[in-house]
């Protein structure tokens, strides 16, 4: 979680230095939602997320250097420098994207979960999406198919609503007819629960139990993670007129890293010195990643037409999972 926070601070800095093209959305404040769930997964599970995807890539083990290089648009990046911040992809580590079309990945995750079960694997799909993504048609299509296939134990997918209270500058109260967001998932015959997304132990505890249940039953499940983003929506959201400084400060009292530190100090004697060492390590890893990204070459011109369409070959799920 500390590595993610330092990585995000560096990516905001590098964006302002003009080193990162396109757009940039950071995960600061929401770290426990990525780590709590991804740490409960096993090899072969697949993870989908939206454009706020750096944390998931780091949690899955893509490595800060390859992720930073992707943000810089360099050939050493995890999508060979052709995806950028919003389109991280690393099938070998279970990351199936990184999507810029809000909610467009939800049906893909339902389809992947169906494919995994169809091939008799006990792996599952995990799909992160925001509160705002629940207002697009593909959310309803994906949930309906998951609920329907799930009746026969054929859709092992864990939906994670990252409820950070806002879709760009529009609060949940202003964008959703029903503010109890998980109720909208229950309408599709899918079990849900709300979890404190600032507390990594709460997230991990829920994920351990729920992931086991999904593997056993093949039925979908949804966690609504109650969380908050500390930075603006994206790199251009500087003034943030839709929320007050007081509101942001109030939420900083529940910084997931502080909550984790306090709890670890209580249960396992974590000291300030231990945290300082972790912080130094994370800072150095991120500095190395920035140097690697800066020194890497841009993609060759011949790469313009590669990896654009899959001309033949099986869906990656069949390669990765037998
Ligand atoms: C189909 C589509 N519509 C609109 C947009 C523009 N857009 C980008 S992010 C966003 C808000 C999404 O909010 P949410 O799902 O809550 O995710 P968060 O940014 O809070 O993580 C919108 C409307 C888009 N990228 N794709
Ligand atoms: Mg949101």
XYZ file of C-alpha atoms and ligand atoms in Angstrom:
349
model
C 0.000 0.000 0.000
C 2.917 2.324 0.728
C 4.468 1.428 -2.637
C 1.190 2.271 -4.396
C 0.951 5.629 -2.593
C 4.530 6.599 -3.481
C 4.017 5.373 -7.062
C 0.890 7.510 -7.442
C 2.601 10.604 -5.998
C 5.436 10.103 -8.494
C 3.064 9.578 -11.413
C 1.249 12.853 -10.607
C 4.634 14.608 -10.437
C 5.800 13.115 -13.738
C 2.505 14.058 -15.404
C 3.051 17.683 -14.366
C 6.610 17.482 -15.733
C 5.091 16.551 -19.099
C 6.582 13.055 -19.070
C 3.225 11.247 -19.155
C 0.945 11.804 -22.131
C -2.775 11.094 -22.391
C -4.522 11.107 -19.067
C -3.861 9.980 -15.507
C -6.115 8.801 -12.666
C -4.503 7.860 -9.367
C -5.622 5.502 -6.579
C -4.403 7.418 -3.484
C -6.871 6.804 -0.651
C -8.277 3.602 -2.137
C -5.210 1.332 -1.669
C -6.891 -1.071 0.757
C -9.547 -1.937 -1.841
C -6.934 -3.224 -4.302
C -4.660 -4.925 -1.767
C -7.384 -6.431 0.454
C -8.853 -8.406 -2.437
C -5.876 -9.126 -4.673
C -3.863 -10.528 -1.752
C -6.634 -13.136 -1.329
C -6.370 -14.447 -4.922
C -4.361 -17.321 -6.391
C -2.535 -17.917 -9.660
C -4.872 -18.200 -12.620
C -7.488 -15.799 -11.222
C -8.108 -12.890 -13.569
C -8.623 -9.231 -12.647
C -10.434 -6.527 -14.626
C -10.569 -2.865 -13.719
C -11.348 0.542 -15.159
C -8.865 3.272 -15.949
C -7.857 3.784 -12.268
C -5.699 0.698 -12.632
C -2.113 1.315 -11.431
C -2.742 -0.177 -7.981
C -4.155 -3.419 -9.334
C -1.161 -3.871 -11.665
C 1.276 -3.251 -8.811
C -0.659 -5.555 -6.474
C -0.631 -8.353 -9.058
C 3.140 -8.074 -9.420
C 3.585 -6.310 -12.762
C 6.479 -4.348 -11.208
C 6.721 -0.564 -10.765
C 9.275 -0.133 -13.569
C 7.140 -1.764 -16.266
C 4.036 0.067 -15.061
C 5.784 3.462 -14.935
C 7.287 2.813 -18.388
C 3.755 2.227 -19.703
C 2.635 5.567 -18.261
C 5.582 7.166 -20.079
C 4.529 5.458 -23.357
C 7.772 3.495 -23.598
C 8.339 0.141 -25.344
C 9.347 -1.512 -22.029
C 5.893 -0.799 -20.567
C 3.459 -3.615 -19.748
C 1.358 -2.791 -22.820
C 4.514 -2.037 -24.854
C 3.893 1.684 -24.449
C 0.757 1.570 -26.595
C -1.865 1.584 -23.845
C -0.795 4.218 -21.358
C -2.167 4.773 -17.872
C -5.729 3.655 -18.637
C -4.881 0.474 -20.541
C -2.500 -1.564 -18.433
C -2.562 -5.228 -19.436
C -0.499 -8.134 -18.099
C -2.158 -11.497 -18.728
C 0.816 -13.453 -17.301
C 0.139 -11.849 -13.907
C -3.660 -12.062 -14.234
C -4.359 -8.456 -15.224
C -6.884 -8.461 -18.083
C -7.017 -4.613 -18.249
C -7.279 -1.505 -17.734
C -10.302 -0.026 -19.712
C -11.054 3.600 -20.548
C -14.686 3.047 -21.506
C -16.524 3.423 -18.214
C -18.215 0.092 -17.376
C -17.268 -1.442 -20.739
C -15.251 -4.163 -19.005
C -18.121 -5.459 -16.850
C -19.553 -7.876 -19.470
C -15.999 -9.001 -20.321
C -15.460 -10.075 -16.703
C -18.756 -11.980 -16.691
C -17.676 -13.746 -19.903
C -14.238 -14.593 -18.493
C -15.824 -16.059 -15.356
C -18.123 -18.199 -17.518
C -15.140 -19.350 -19.618
C -13.136 -20.319 -16.525
C -15.987 -22.476 -15.186
C -16.726 -23.916 -18.627
C -13.128 -25.208 -18.668
C -13.613 -26.789 -15.227
C -11.130 -24.480 -13.519
C -11.721 -23.299 -9.949
C -10.228 -19.910 -10.787
C -12.378 -16.812 -10.524
C -12.665 -13.412 -12.189
C -12.549 -10.198 -10.147
C -13.939 -6.992 -11.582
C -13.406 -3.525 -10.101
C -15.693 -0.688 -11.200
C -16.730 2.712 -9.842
C -20.062 3.991 -8.553
C -20.444 6.011 -11.766
C -19.966 2.922 -13.936
C -23.218 1.538 -12.540
C -25.213 3.976 -14.669
C -24.135 2.588 -18.028
C -26.094 -0.063 -19.906
C -23.266 -2.592 -19.944
C -23.382 -2.710 -16.120
C -26.969 -4.004 -16.266
C -26.215 -6.416 -19.117
C -23.182 -7.824 -17.304
C -24.992 -8.172 -13.957
C -27.960 -9.885 -15.567
C -25.827 -12.454 -17.361
C -23.774 -13.081 -14.200
C -26.924 -13.559 -12.111
C -28.426 -15.839 -14.740
C -25.341 -18.035 -15.316
C -24.688 -17.965 -11.568
C -27.945 -19.862 -10.933
C -26.239 -22.878 -12.527
C -22.916 -22.209 -10.775
C -21.372 -20.988 -14.026
C -20.255 -17.459 -13.198
C -17.530 -17.262 -10.542
C -17.029 -13.507 -10.538
C -16.368 -11.137 -7.650
C -17.681 -7.673 -8.396
C -16.032 -4.856 -6.444
C -17.851 -1.531 -6.437
C -15.238 1.108 -5.618
C -17.754 3.504 -4.080
C -15.618 6.629 -3.657
C -18.676 8.888 -3.614
C -18.087 10.568 -6.970
C -18.154 10.002 -10.713
C -15.816 12.776 -11.893
C -17.448 15.844 -10.260
C -20.876 14.299 -9.657
C -21.673 12.823 -6.252
C -23.538 9.519 -5.851
C -26.552 11.487 -4.509
C -26.650 13.437 -7.763
C -26.004 10.566 -10.193
C -27.872 7.561 -8.822
C -31.649 7.241 -8.327
C -30.922 4.712 -5.579
C -27.955 5.585 -3.354
C -27.795 2.116 -1.803
C -25.669 0.921 -4.710
C -25.429 -2.739 -3.762
C -29.234 -2.945 -3.801
C -28.967 -2.455 -7.553
C -26.744 -5.542 -7.796
C -29.125 -7.609 -5.639
C -31.805 -6.892 -8.230
C -29.893 -9.332 -10.456
C -30.001 -12.168 -7.910
C -26.421 -11.569 -6.726
C -25.411 -11.569 -3.039
C -23.773 -8.375 -1.806
C -22.157 -6.810 1.237
C -20.779 -3.395 2.139
C -17.232 -3.348 3.482
C -15.085 -0.546 4.952
C -12.768 0.066 2.015
C -10.338 2.115 4.160
C -9.547 -0.867 6.366
C -7.374 -3.434 4.601
C -8.091 -6.017 7.299
C -11.843 -5.693 6.756
C -11.350 -5.972 2.994
C -9.001 -8.961 3.280
C -11.246 -10.728 5.813
C -14.278 -10.359 3.575
C -12.312 -11.334 0.455
C -10.907 -14.551 2.022
C -14.397 -15.766 2.905
C -16.110 -14.594 -0.274
C -13.441 -15.802 -2.715
C -13.649 -19.278 -1.134
C -17.432 -19.230 -1.517
C -17.237 -18.168 -5.166
C -14.709 -20.924 -5.986
C -16.971 -23.503 -4.343
C -20.306 -22.383 -5.744
C -19.472 -20.767 -9.101
C -21.907 -18.004 -8.142
C -21.153 -14.274 -8.399
C -20.853 -12.045 -5.327
C -20.453 -8.303 -4.911
C -18.501 -6.266 -2.368
C -19.407 -2.588 -2.152
C -16.181 -1.047 -0.849
C -16.880 2.286 0.856
C -13.840 4.383 0.027
C -12.603 7.876 -0.893
C -10.118 9.281 -3.372
C -7.712 11.880 -2.010
C -6.588 13.329 -5.357
C -8.770 14.897 -8.012
C -10.661 12.658 -10.434
C -7.834 12.869 -12.932
C -4.812 14.986 -13.634
C -6.884 17.888 -15.009
C -9.211 18.062 -11.987
C -7.284 20.736 -10.111
C -9.884 23.019 -8.503
C -12.321 20.268 -7.471
C -15.258 22.693 -7.083
C -17.666 19.825 -6.328
C -16.199 19.106 -2.866
C -14.807 21.173 0.003
C -11.264 21.061 1.401
C -12.847 20.244 4.779
C -14.494 17.172 3.318
C -11.184 15.903 1.934
C -9.395 16.618 5.234
C -12.070 14.772 7.175
C -11.513 11.704 5.032
C -7.744 11.955 5.456
C -8.364 11.046 9.097
C -9.244 7.625 7.733
C -6.200 7.214 5.511
C -5.978 3.459 4.820
C -2.213 3.470 5.395
C -2.594 5.074 8.839
C -5.319 2.579 9.749
C -3.079 -0.303 8.624
C -0.070 1.064 10.560
C -2.027 1.498 13.787
C -3.506 -1.959 13.578
C -0.170 -3.628 12.795
C 1.458 -1.731 15.695
C -1.210 -3.176 18.008
C -1.245 -6.760 16.780
C 2.338 -7.362 15.708
C 4.432 -4.597 17.267
C 5.164 -2.728 14.015
C 7.344 0.269 14.929
C 7.753 3.714 13.361
C 11.250 2.627 12.391
C 9.853 -0.398 10.494
C 7.484 1.903 8.609
C 10.308 4.348 7.863
C 12.322 1.503 6.308
C 9.333 0.405 4.191
C 8.831 3.967 3.091
C 12.484 4.345 2.103
C 12.331 1.078 0.164
C 9.125 2.155 -1.657
C 10.549 5.600 -2.445
C 13.702 4.038 -3.894
C 11.707 1.467 -5.944
C 9.633 4.272 -7.425
C 12.691 6.436 -8.146
C 14.225 3.444 -9.970
C 10.989 2.987 -11.908
C 11.004 6.627 -13.025
C 14.670 6.357 -14.133
C 13.879 3.125 -16.019
C 10.889 4.753 -17.736
C 12.856 7.843 -18.646
C 15.769 5.873 -20.111
C 13.622 3.366 -22.059
C 13.054 3.854 -25.809
C 9.719 4.819 -27.363
C 8.063 2.027 -29.396
C 9.470 1.452 -32.866
C 7.367 2.725 -35.776
C 6.880 -0.870 -36.948
C 4.845 -1.485 -33.752
C 2.034 0.751 -35.012
C 0.169 -2.141 -36.589
C 1.019 -4.985 -34.177
C -1.349 -6.137 -31.404
C -4.213 -4.115 -32.897
C -6.501 -7.034 -33.695
C -6.158 -10.725 -32.778
C -6.019 -12.437 -36.154
C -6.140 -15.997 -34.866
C -5.466 -18.076 -31.783
C -7.484 -18.942 -28.707
C -8.747 -16.543 -26.067
C -5.946 -16.002 -23.496
C -8.037 -17.685 -20.805
C -7.529 -21.042 -22.517
C -3.747 -20.536 -22.723
C -3.362 -19.502 -19.116
C -5.724 -21.977 -17.573
C -5.342 -25.112 -19.638
C -18.676 5.348 -21.686
C -17.994 6.506 -21.039
N -18.714 7.582 -20.654
C -18.120 8.632 -20.081
C -16.750 8.624 -19.865
C -16.081 9.815 -19.182
N -15.756 9.457 -17.793
C -14.495 9.116 -17.472
S -14.375 8.714 -15.857
C -16.001 8.996 -15.560
C -16.578 8.829 -14.176
C -16.614 7.425 -13.659
O -16.770 7.416 -12.274
P -16.664 6.112 -11.405
O -17.175 4.953 -12.180
O -17.304 6.384 -10.091
O -15.085 5.869 -11.214
P -13.999 6.703 -10.388
O -13.395 7.694 -11.347
O -14.681 7.344 -9.252
O -12.984 5.695 -9.968
C -16.624 9.410 -16.725
C -18.054 9.763 -16.799
C -16.024 7.493 -20.289
N -14.696 7.395 -20.126
N -16.664 6.430 -20.856
Mg -16.462 6.912 -8.273
